[in-house]
Coordinates of C-alpha atoms in Angstrom, one line a residue:
Chain A
X1 CA 43.7 133.8 103.5
X2 CA 44.9 137.3 102.3
X3 CA 45.3 138.2 105.9
X4 CA 47.4 135.1 106.5
X5 CA 49.7 136.0 103.5
X6 CA 50.1 139.6 104.8
X7 CA 51.0 138.2 108.2
X8 CA 53.5 135.8 106.7
X9 CA 55.0 138.7 104.8
X10 CA 55.4 140.7 108.0
X11 CA 57.0 137.8 109.9
X12 CA 59.5 137.0 107.2
X13 CA 60.4 140.7 106.7
X14 CA 61.3 140.8 110.4
X15 CA 63.3 137.6 110.1
X16 CA 65.2 139.0 107.1
X17 CA 66.0 142.3 108.8
X18 CA 67.2 140.3 111.8
X19 CA 69.6 138.2 109.8
X20 CA 71.0 141.2 107.8
X21 CA 71.7 143.0 111.1
X22 CA 75.0 141.0 111.2
X23 CA 76.2 141.4 107.6
X24 CA 79.7 139.8 108.0
X25 CA 78.3 136.8 109.7
X26 CA 75.6 136.5 107.1
X27 CA 78.1 136.7 104.2
X28 CA 80.4 134.1 105.8
X29 CA 77.6 131.6 106.4
X30 CA 76.2 132.1 102.9
X31 CA 79.7 131.6 101.5
X32 CA 80.1 128.5 103.7
X33 CA 76.8 127.0 102.5
X34 CA 78.0 127.6 98.9
X35 CA 81.5 126.0 99.5
X36 CA 80.3 122.9 101.4
X37 CA 77.9 122.0 98.6
X38 CA 80.0 122.9 95.6
X39 CA 82.8 120.5 96.7
X40 CA 80.4 117.6 96.3
X41 CA 80.2 118.5 92.6
X42 CA 84.0 118.6 92.3
X43 CA 83.9 115.0 93.4
X44 CA 81.4 114.2 90.6
X45 CA 83.7 116.0 88.2
X46 CA 86.7 113.9 89.3
X47 CA 84.7 110.6 88.7
X48 CA 83.7 111.7 85.2
X49 CA 87.3 112.6 84.4
X50 CA 88.1 108.9 85.1
X51 CA 85.1 107.1 83.7
X52 CA 83.8 109.5 80.9
X53 CA 80.2 108.6 81.4
X54 CA 77.7 107.2 83.9
X55 CA 75.0 104.8 82.7
X56 CA 74.8 106.7 79.4
X57 CA 74.8 110.2 80.9
X58 CA 77.6 112.8 80.6
X59 CA 78.8 115.2 83.2
X60 CA 76.6 117.9 81.7
X61 CA 73.5 115.7 82.0
X62 CA 74.2 114.9 85.6
X63 CA 74.8 118.6 86.4
X64 CA 71.2 119.3 85.3
X65 CA 69.7 116.6 87.6
X66 CA 72.1 117.7 90.4
X67 CA 71.3 121.4 90.0
X68 CA 67.5 121.0 89.9
X69 CA 67.6 118.9 93.1
X70 CA 69.8 121.4 94.9
X71 CA 67.6 124.3 94.0
X72 CA 64.4 122.6 95.2
X73 CA 66.0 121.5 98.4
X74 CA 67.6 124.9 99.1
X75 CA 64.2 126.7 98.8
X76 CA 62.4 124.1 101.0
X77 CA 65.2 124.2 103.6
X78 CA 65.0 128.0 103.7
X79 CA 61.3 128.2 104.3
X80 CA 60.8 125.3 106.7
X81 CA 63.3 126.2 109.4
X82 CA 60.5 126.3 112.0
X83 CA 59.7 122.6 111.4
X84 CA 63.4 121.7 111.3
X85 CA 64.0 123.0 114.8
X86 CA 60.5 122.1 116.0
X87 CA 61.4 119.4 118.5
X88 CA 64.1 121.1 120.6
X89 CA 62.8 124.7 120.1
X90 CA 59.0 124.2 120.4
X91 CA 58.1 120.9 122.0
X92 CA 60.9 120.5 124.5
X93 CA 60.5 124.1 125.8
X94 CA 56.7 124.1 125.7
X95 CA 56.8 127.1 123.3
X96 CA 54.3 125.3 121.1
X97 CA 51.6 126.1 123.7
X98 CA 51.8 129.7 122.7
X99 CA 51.4 128.9 119.0
X100 CA 48.3 126.9 119.8
X101 CA 46.7 129.8 121.6
X102 CA 47.1 132.2 118.7
X103 CA 44.1 132.4 116.3
X104 CA 46.2 131.3 113.3
X105 CA 47.2 127.9 111.9
X106 CA 50.3 126.3 113.5
X107 CA 51.7 125.6 110.0
X108 CA 51.6 129.3 109.1
X109 CA 53.3 130.3 112.3
X110 CA 56.0 127.7 111.9
X111 CA 56.6 128.7 108.3
X112 CA 56.9 132.3 109.5
X113 CA 59.4 131.4 112.2
X114 CA 62.4 132.1 110.0
X115 CA 63.2 132.5 106.4
X116 CA 66.8 131.3 106.3
X117 CA 68.7 133.6 104.0
X118 CA 72.0 131.8 104.2
X119 CA 70.4 129.1 102.1
X120 CA 71.0 131.5 99.2
X121 CA 74.5 130.0 99.2
X122 CA 73.1 126.5 98.6
X123 CA 70.6 127.9 96.0
X124 CA 73.5 129.7 94.2
X125 CA 75.4 126.5 94.1
X126 CA 72.5 124.6 92.6
X127 CA 71.9 127.3 90.0
X128 CA 75.6 127.4 89.1
X129 CA 75.8 123.6 88.6
X130 CA 72.6 123.8 86.6
X131 CA 74.1 126.5 84.4
X132 CA 77.3 124.4 83.9
X133 CA 74.9 121.6 82.8
X134 CA 73.2 123.8 80.3
X135 CA 76.6 125.0 78.9
X136 CA 78.0 121.5 78.6
X137 CA 74.9 120.0 76.9
X138 CA 73.0 121.0 73.8
X139 CA 69.4 120.6 74.7
X140 CA 66.7 122.9 73.3
X141 CA 65.1 124.8 76.2
X142 CA 61.6 125.6 74.9
X143 CA 59.0 127.5 76.9
X144 CA 57.4 124.2 77.6
X145 CA 60.6 122.8 79.0
X146 CA 61.1 125.8 81.3
X147 CA 57.4 125.4 82.5
X148 CA 58.1 121.8 83.3
X149 CA 61.2 122.7 85.3
X150 CA 59.3 125.4 87.2
X151 CA 56.6 122.9 88.1
X152 CA 59.3 120.4 89.1
X153 CA 60.9 122.9 91.4
X154 CA 57.4 123.7 93.0
X155 CA 56.8 120.0 93.4
X156 CA 60.3 119.5 94.8
X157 CA 59.8 122.3 97.3
X158 CA 56.5 120.7 98.4
X159 CA 58.1 117.3 98.7
X160 CA 61.1 118.3 100.7
X161 CA 58.9 120.6 102.9
X162 CA 56.6 117.5 103.4
X163 CA 59.6 115.5 104.6
X164 CA 60.5 118.3 107.1
X165 CA 56.9 118.5 108.3
X166 CA 57.0 114.7 108.9
X167 CA 60.3 115.1 110.8
X168 CA 58.6 117.7 113.0
X169 CA 55.6 115.5 113.5
X170 CA 57.8 112.8 114.9
X171 CA 58.8 115.3 117.7
X172 CA 55.3 114.9 119.1
X173 CA 56.3 111.4 120.1
X174 CA 60.1 111.7 120.6
X175 CA 60.2 115.3 121.9
X176 CA 63.9 115.8 120.9
X177 CA 63.3 115.3 117.2
X178 CA 65.2 112.6 115.4
X179 CA 68.4 113.3 113.5
X180 CA 67.7 110.1 111.6
X181 CA 65.1 112.1 109.5
X182 CA 68.2 113.8 107.9
X183 CA 68.6 110.5 106.0
X184 CA 65.5 111.4 104.0
X185 CA 66.1 115.1 103.6
X186 CA 69.8 115.6 103.1
X187 CA 70.2 111.9 102.1
X188 CA 67.3 112.1 99.6
X189 CA 68.7 115.2 98.1
X190 CA 72.1 113.5 97.7
X191 CA 70.6 110.4 96.1
X192 CA 68.4 112.4 93.6
X193 CA 71.5 114.3 92.4
X194 CA 72.1 111.4 90.0
X195 CA 69.7 110.1 87.4
X196 CA 67.7 107.3 89.0
X197 CA 68.3 104.8 86.3
X198 CA 71.9 104.3 87.5
X199 CA 70.8 102.9 90.8
X200 CA 69.9 99.3 91.7
X201 CA 66.2 98.6 91.3
X202 CA 65.3 98.4 95.1
X203 CA 66.9 101.8 95.8
X204 CA 65.4 103.5 92.7
X205 CA 61.9 102.2 93.5
X206 CA 62.2 103.5 97.1
X207 CA 63.1 107.0 95.7
X208 CA 60.3 107.0 93.1
X209 CA 57.4 105.2 94.8
X210 CA 57.9 105.4 98.6
X211 CA 59.4 108.8 99.0
X212 CA 58.7 110.2 95.5
X213 CA 61.9 112.3 95.1
X214 CA 62.4 110.9 91.6
X215 CA 59.0 112.3 90.6
X216 CA 60.1 115.8 91.2
X217 CA 63.7 115.5 89.8
X218 CA 64.4 112.6 87.5
X219 CA 61.1 112.2 85.6
X220 CA 60.3 115.9 84.9
X221 CA 64.0 116.5 83.9
X222 CA 63.7 113.8 81.3
X223 CA 60.6 115.5 79.9
X224 CA 62.3 118.9 79.9
X225 CA 65.4 117.7 78.0
X226 CA 63.3 115.5 75.7
X227 CA 65.1 112.2 76.6
X228 CA 63.2 108.9 76.7
X229 CA 63.3 107.2 80.1
X230 CA 65.9 104.4 80.1
X231 CA 63.6 102.7 82.6
X232 CA 60.7 102.8 80.1
X233 CA 58.2 105.1 81.7
X234 CA 55.7 106.6 79.2
X235 CA 56.4 110.1 77.9
X236 CA 53.3 111.7 79.5
X237 CA 54.5 110.8 83.0
X238 CA 57.4 113.3 83.2
X239 CA 55.4 116.6 83.0
X240 CA 52.7 115.5 85.5
X241 CA 55.0 113.5 87.9
X242 CA 55.7 116.5 90.2
X243 CA 52.1 116.3 91.4
X244 CA 53.4 113.5 93.6
X245 CA 55.3 116.2 95.6
X246 CA 52.1 118.0 96.4
X247 CA 50.4 114.8 97.3
X248 CA 53.2 114.0 99.6
X249 CA 53.0 117.4 101.3
X250 CA 49.2 116.8 101.7
X251 CA 49.9 113.5 103.4
X252 CA 52.5 115.2 105.7
X253 CA 50.1 117.9 106.7
X254 CA 47.5 115.2 107.5
X255 CA 49.9 113.4 109.8
X256 CA 50.8 116.8 111.3
X257 CA 47.2 117.4 112.3
X258 CA 47.1 113.9 113.7
X259 CA 50.2 114.6 115.7
X260 CA 48.9 117.8 117.2
X261 CA 46.0 116.0 118.7
X262 CA 48.5 113.9 120.6
X263 CA 50.5 116.9 121.8
X264 CA 50.9 117.2 125.6
X265 CA 52.9 120.2 126.7
X266 CA 56.3 119.3 128.0
X267 CA 57.2 122.8 129.2
X268 CA 56.2 124.8 132.2
Chain B
X1 CA 107.9 113.5 132.6
X2 CA 106.9 111.4 135.6
X3 CA 103.7 109.4 135.9
X4 CA 102.3 111.9 138.4
X5 CA 102.7 114.8 136.0
X6 CA 100.7 112.9 133.3
X7 CA 97.8 112.3 135.6
X8 CA 95.6 115.3 134.9
X9 CA 96.0 114.7 131.1
X10 CA 94.9 111.0 131.5
X11 CA 92.0 112.2 133.8
X12 CA 90.6 114.6 131.3
X13 CA 91.0 112.0 128.6
X14 CA 89.1 109.3 130.4
X15 CA 86.4 111.8 131.7
X16 CA 85.6 113.1 128.2
X17 CA 85.7 109.6 126.8
X18 CA 83.1 108.3 129.3
X19 CA 80.9 111.3 128.9
X20 CA 80.9 111.2 125.1
X21 CA 80.2 107.5 125.1
X22 CA 76.9 108.2 126.8
X23 CA 75.3 109.6 123.7
X24 CA 74.0 106.3 122.3
X25 CA 71.1 107.8 120.4
X26 CA 73.5 110.1 118.6
X27 CA 75.7 107.2 117.7
X28 CA 72.8 105.2 116.3
X29 CA 71.6 108.2 114.3
X30 CA 75.1 108.7 113.0
X31 CA 75.3 105.1 112.0
X32 CA 72.0 105.2 110.1
X33 CA 73.1 108.4 108.2
X34 CA 76.5 107.0 107.4
X35 CA 74.9 103.8 106.1
X36 CA 72.6 105.7 103.8
X37 CA 75.4 107.9 102.4
X38 CA 77.7 104.9 102.1
X39 CA 75.1 103.0 100.2
X40 CA 74.6 105.9 97.7
X41 CA 78.4 106.1 97.1
X42 CA 78.7 102.4 96.7
X43 CA 75.8 102.3 94.2
X44 CA 77.3 105.2 92.2
X45 CA 80.7 103.5 92.1
X46 CA 79.0 100.4 90.8
X47 CA 77.2 102.3 88.1
X48 CA 80.4 104.1 87.0
X49 CA 82.4 100.8 86.9
X50 CA 79.6 99.0 85.0
X51 CA 80.3 101.5 82.1
X52 CA 83.9 100.5 81.8
X53 CA 86.8 100.6 84.4
X54 CA 89.8 100.9 82.0
X55 CA 90.9 104.2 83.6
X56 CA 89.9 103.4 87.2
X57 CA 92.8 103.6 89.7
X58 CA 91.4 100.8 91.9
X59 CA 89.0 97.8 91.6
X60 CA 85.4 98.2 92.4
X61 CA 85.8 95.9 95.5
X62 CA 88.6 98.2 96.8
X63 CA 86.5 101.4 96.1
X64 CA 83.7 99.8 98.1
X65 CA 85.9 98.8 101.0
X66 CA 87.4 102.3 101.0
X67 CA 83.9 103.8 101.1
X68 CA 82.7 101.8 104.1
X69 CA 85.9 102.5 106.0
X70 CA 85.4 106.2 105.3
X71 CA 81.9 106.0 106.6
X72 CA 82.9 103.9 109.7
X73 CA 85.6 106.4 110.8
X74 CA 83.7 109.5 109.6
X75 CA 83.6 111.1 113.1
X76 CA 87.4 111.4 113.0
X77 CA 87.1 114.2 110.5
X78 CA 87.9 117.5 112.2
X79 CA 85.0 119.5 110.8
X80 CA 84.7 122.0 113.6
X81 CA 86.5 123.0 116.8
X82 CA 85.8 121.3 120.2
X83 CA 82.2 122.5 121.0
X84 CA 83.1 122.9 124.7
X85 CA 86.0 125.2 123.9
X86 CA 83.7 127.3 121.5
X87 CA 81.3 127.6 124.5
X88 CA 84.2 128.6 126.8
X89 CA 85.3 131.3 124.4
X90 CA 81.7 132.6 124.1
X91 CA 81.1 132.7 127.8
X92 CA 84.6 133.9 128.8
X93 CA 85.2 130.7 130.8
X94 CA 88.3 130.2 128.7
X95 CA 90.1 132.5 131.1
X96 CA 90.0 129.7 133.7
X97 CA 92.1 127.6 131.4
X98 CA 94.9 129.9 132.1
X99 CA 94.7 129.3 135.8
X100 CA 95.1 125.5 135.6
X101 CA 98.6 124.3 136.4
X102 CA 98.7 122.2 133.2
X103 CA 99.9 122.8 129.7
X104 CA 96.8 124.2 128.0
X105 CA 97.7 122.7 124.6
X106 CA 98.2 119.2 126.0
X107 CA 95.1 119.5 128.1
X108 CA 92.9 120.4 125.1
X109 CA 94.7 117.9 122.9
X110 CA 93.6 115.1 125.3
X111 CA 90.1 116.4 125.3
X112 CA 90.0 116.4 121.5
X113 CA 91.5 112.9 121.3
X114 CA 88.9 111.4 123.8
X115 CA 86.0 113.2 122.1
X116 CA 86.9 111.8 118.6
X117 CA 87.6 108.3 119.9
X118 CA 84.4 108.1 121.8
X119 CA 82.3 109.3 118.9
X120 CA 84.0 107.0 116.4
X121 CA 84.1 103.8 118.5
X122 CA 80.3 102.9 118.6
X123 CA 79.7 104.1 115.0
X124 CA 82.8 102.2 113.6
X125 CA 81.8 99.0 115.5
X126 CA 78.3 99.1 114.0
X127 CA 79.5 99.9 110.5
X128 CA 82.2 97.2 110.5
X129 CA 79.6 94.8 111.9
X130 CA 77.2 95.6 109.1
X131 CA 79.5 96.0 106.1
X132 CA 82.3 93.6 107.3
X133 CA 80.3 90.8 108.9
X134 CA 76.5 91.0 108.1
X135 CA 76.8 91.7 104.3
X136 CA 79.2 88.8 103.7
X137 CA 77.0 86.5 105.9
X138 CA 73.9 87.2 103.8
X139 CA 75.8 86.6 100.6
X140 CA 76.4 90.2 99.6
X141 CA 80.1 90.0 100.3
X142 CA 81.1 91.8 97.1
X143 CA 79.2 94.9 98.4
X144 CA 80.9 94.7 101.8
X145 CA 84.0 95.7 103.6
X146 CA 86.8 93.2 102.8
X147 CA 89.6 92.4 105.2
X148 CA 93.1 93.7 104.4
X149 CA 94.8 91.5 101.7
X150 CA 97.9 90.7 103.8
X151 CA 99.4 90.9 107.3
X152 CA 101.8 93.6 106.0
X153 CA 98.9 95.7 104.9
X154 CA 97.1 95.2 108.2
X155 CA 100.3 96.2 110.2
X156 CA 100.9 99.3 108.1
X157 CA 97.3 100.2 108.4
X158 CA 97.4 99.9 112.2
X159 CA 100.3 102.4 112.2
X160 CA 98.6 104.7 109.8
X161 CA 95.4 104.6 111.8
X162 CA 97.3 105.8 114.8
X163 CA 98.6 108.7 112.6
X164 CA 95.0 109.3 111.6
X165 CA 93.8 109.6 115.2
X166 CA 96.7 111.9 116.2
X167 CA 96.3 114.0 113.1
X168 CA 92.5 114.4 113.6
X169 CA 93.1 115.8 117.1
X170 CA 96.0 118.0 115.8
X171 CA 93.7 119.6 113.2
X172 CA 90.9 120.1 115.8
X173 CA 93.4 122.0 117.9
X174 CA 94.3 124.2 115.0
X175 CA 90.5 125.1 114.8
X176 CA 90.4 125.6 118.6
X177 CA 93.3 128.1 118.3
X178 CA 91.5 129.9 115.5
X179 CA 88.4 130.3 117.7
X180 CA 90.4 131.6 120.6
X181 CA 92.1 134.1 118.3
X182 CA 89.0 135.2 116.3
X183 CA 86.1 134.5 118.7
X184 CA 83.7 133.4 115.9
X185 CA 83.5 129.9 114.7
X186 CA 80.9 130.1 111.8
X187 CA 83.1 131.2 108.9
X188 CA 86.0 129.0 110.0
X189 CA 83.7 125.9 110.3
X190 CA 82.3 126.3 106.8
X191 CA 85.7 126.7 105.1
X192 CA 87.3 124.0 107.3
X193 CA 84.6 121.3 106.7
X194 CA 84.6 121.9 102.9
X195 CA 88.4 121.6 102.8
X196 CA 88.4 118.5 105.0
X197 CA 85.7 116.7 103.0
X198 CA 87.4 117.3 99.7
X199 CA 91.1 117.0 100.6
X200 CA 90.8 114.0 103.0
X201 CA 89.4 111.9 100.2
X202 CA 86.0 111.4 101.8
X203 CA 84.0 112.5 98.8
X204 CA 86.1 110.7 96.3
X205 CA 89.4 108.7 97.0
X206 CA 92.2 111.0 96.0
X207 CA 93.5 108.5 93.5
X208 CA 90.5 109.3 91.3
X209 CA 91.7 112.9 90.8
X210 CA 93.8 113.6 87.7
X211 CA 97.2 111.9 87.9
X212 CA 99.3 115.1 87.8
X213 CA 97.5 116.3 90.9
X214 CA 98.1 113.1 92.9
X215 CA 101.6 113.8 94.4
X216 CA 100.3 117.2 95.7
X217 CA 97.1 115.7 97.1
X218 CA 98.9 113.0 98.9
X219 CA 101.4 115.5 100.4
X220 CA 98.8 117.8 102.0
X221 CA 97.9 117.3 105.6
X222 CA 94.2 116.2 105.2
X223 CA 95.2 113.2 103.1
X224 CA 96.3 111.5 106.3
X225 CA 92.7 111.6 107.7
X226 CA 91.1 109.1 105.2
X227 CA 92.9 108.6 102.0
X228 CA 96.3 107.4 103.3
X229 CA 95.1 105.0 106.0
X230 CA 92.4 103.4 103.9
X231 CA 94.5 103.1 100.7
X232 CA 97.1 101.3 102.8
X233 CA 94.3 99.1 104.2
X234 CA 93.3 97.6 100.8
X235 CA 96.8 97.6 99.5
X236 CA 96.6 100.6 97.1
X237 CA 99.5 102.0 99.0
X238 CA 102.1 99.4 100.0
X239 CA 105.8 98.9 100.6
X240 CA 108.0 102.0 100.7
X241 CA 105.3 104.3 99.3
X242 CA 103.1 103.3 102.3
X243 CA 106.0 104.0 104.7
X244 CA 106.5 107.4 103.0
X245 CA 102.8 108.2 103.3
X246 CA 102.8 107.3 107.0
X247 CA 105.9 109.5 107.5
X248 CA 103.9 112.3 105.9
X249 CA 101.1 111.8 108.3
X250 CA 103.4 111.9 111.4
X251 CA 105.3 114.8 109.9
X252 CA 102.1 116.8 109.6
X253 CA 101.1 115.9 113.2
X254 CA 104.4 117.3 114.4
X255 CA 104.2 120.4 112.3
X256 CA 100.6 121.2 113.3
X257 CA 101.3 120.6 117.0
X258 CA 104.3 122.9 117.0
X259 CA 102.4 125.6 115.0
X260 CA 99.2 125.4 117.1
X261 CA 101.2 125.5 120.4
X262 CA 103.0 128.6 119.3
X263 CA 99.8 130.4 118.2
X264 CA 97.9 129.2 121.3
X265 CA 100.6 130.7 123.6
X266 CA 100.4 134.0 121.7
X267 CA 96.5 134.0 121.9
X268 CA 96.4 133.1 125.6
X269 CA 99.0 135.8 126.4
X270 CA 96.7 138.6 125.1
X271 CA 93.4 137.0 125.9
X272 CA 90.4 139.3 125.8
X273 CA 87.6 137.7 127.8
X274 CA 84.0 138.1 126.7
X275 CA 81.3 138.0 129.3
X276 CA 81.5 138.3 133.0

């Protein structure tokens, strides 16, 4: 285990050095990731200018949900690059054979494939929007609230990573990997940027019970800011809800192992 | 120009069109993604309107129609340069473009036109079928894509849609020229796609921005990619203001074509080829 961590550290250090070898390119791509995500929030601002509030929430409230979701997704997206490109880069080329031959788990090796530093741009955007939310609202941020948020981010990283692992697992069958999986990763992030109670029931239930994004964003955020759930979930649910993210990751890793058994090399 | 002189341009247009139309899986994936993002936008609009629509610049039904149209024609948005031209610049094959006895700008413009049309056609057909036909059939018409309110609106929309198609290719060519001049597409892509998403009215119809900003927003080139044609479609822009908006679209097409031709000629005259 310790050895695996050390190995991961060495892999990622190499990946980071490689990306920093082209500083201008790195800076531009990071700035780009920041810009492309912050403009979405300008759209949210414009709508609040017109309507004033959304289902009882102010712009500051929505900024908190939005920021939390973006931070979790940015971290997951940075560490799971190997799974994101799994179909075209590993299955189609047969490079996965080599991973199977090495005496380490495939999950570790794919995690170590690349630590995408440019996602710092997306992370910074999420943190900025969250800070705007804190400035615009007047919630009391106790140590307990911060702990709930940290747990929510951990659960969110687990959940989004789980989605990317499942997307990669599909490549055992489809080889190329399916763009449609973006609906759940990018699309799930986009949906969770708003408090879940504003959605129609079928959509909301999908995001809380089927793909439990609401459990790592909406429910813990309610607990952190001390607001009762307009949907009526009991108060104890919020702080423990992010566990669903880890359960989802566990399920994803289980399907991954199932998929590997089905793998037949496509390369030479 | 005689018909013979136009032949190479028509050939590159139809070749690229047929090639791009082969990517059916990409079209299906695009449709699924656009359906999801469209649904989120529609549900968010519905939630905002449910809280009071006194200051809304359009009805909820019109905002929904606008949203589905934006998703249906999403692939017209010029987010990045023509990938084939980026590859040519990277490998140095762009030098061959100077050897062809055709006008490079016109040749590339036809490529861009065919590329966008072929990507839009299947996605738009699926989306209009879903939001314009299927949703009303199952009784969810108020969540769907409504037809234009009048023949005048439909006619003006047809004209404005033509402007949208020409403008999309003209902006793609600006990005192509930037690549030929700078040799790197990553920074440009990020800035261009952010600007396009916001200023075209994809994220939020431009009418929702503060009123004092609106004349400026409608005058800039990207408004002609989504906001102008789709506002004309549901009647948010009509009569002389619609005609003026269409004139803005075509004015920008002309300006961008003239500018990009001039810069492309300059870039091609002192082309430095990368690769062997």
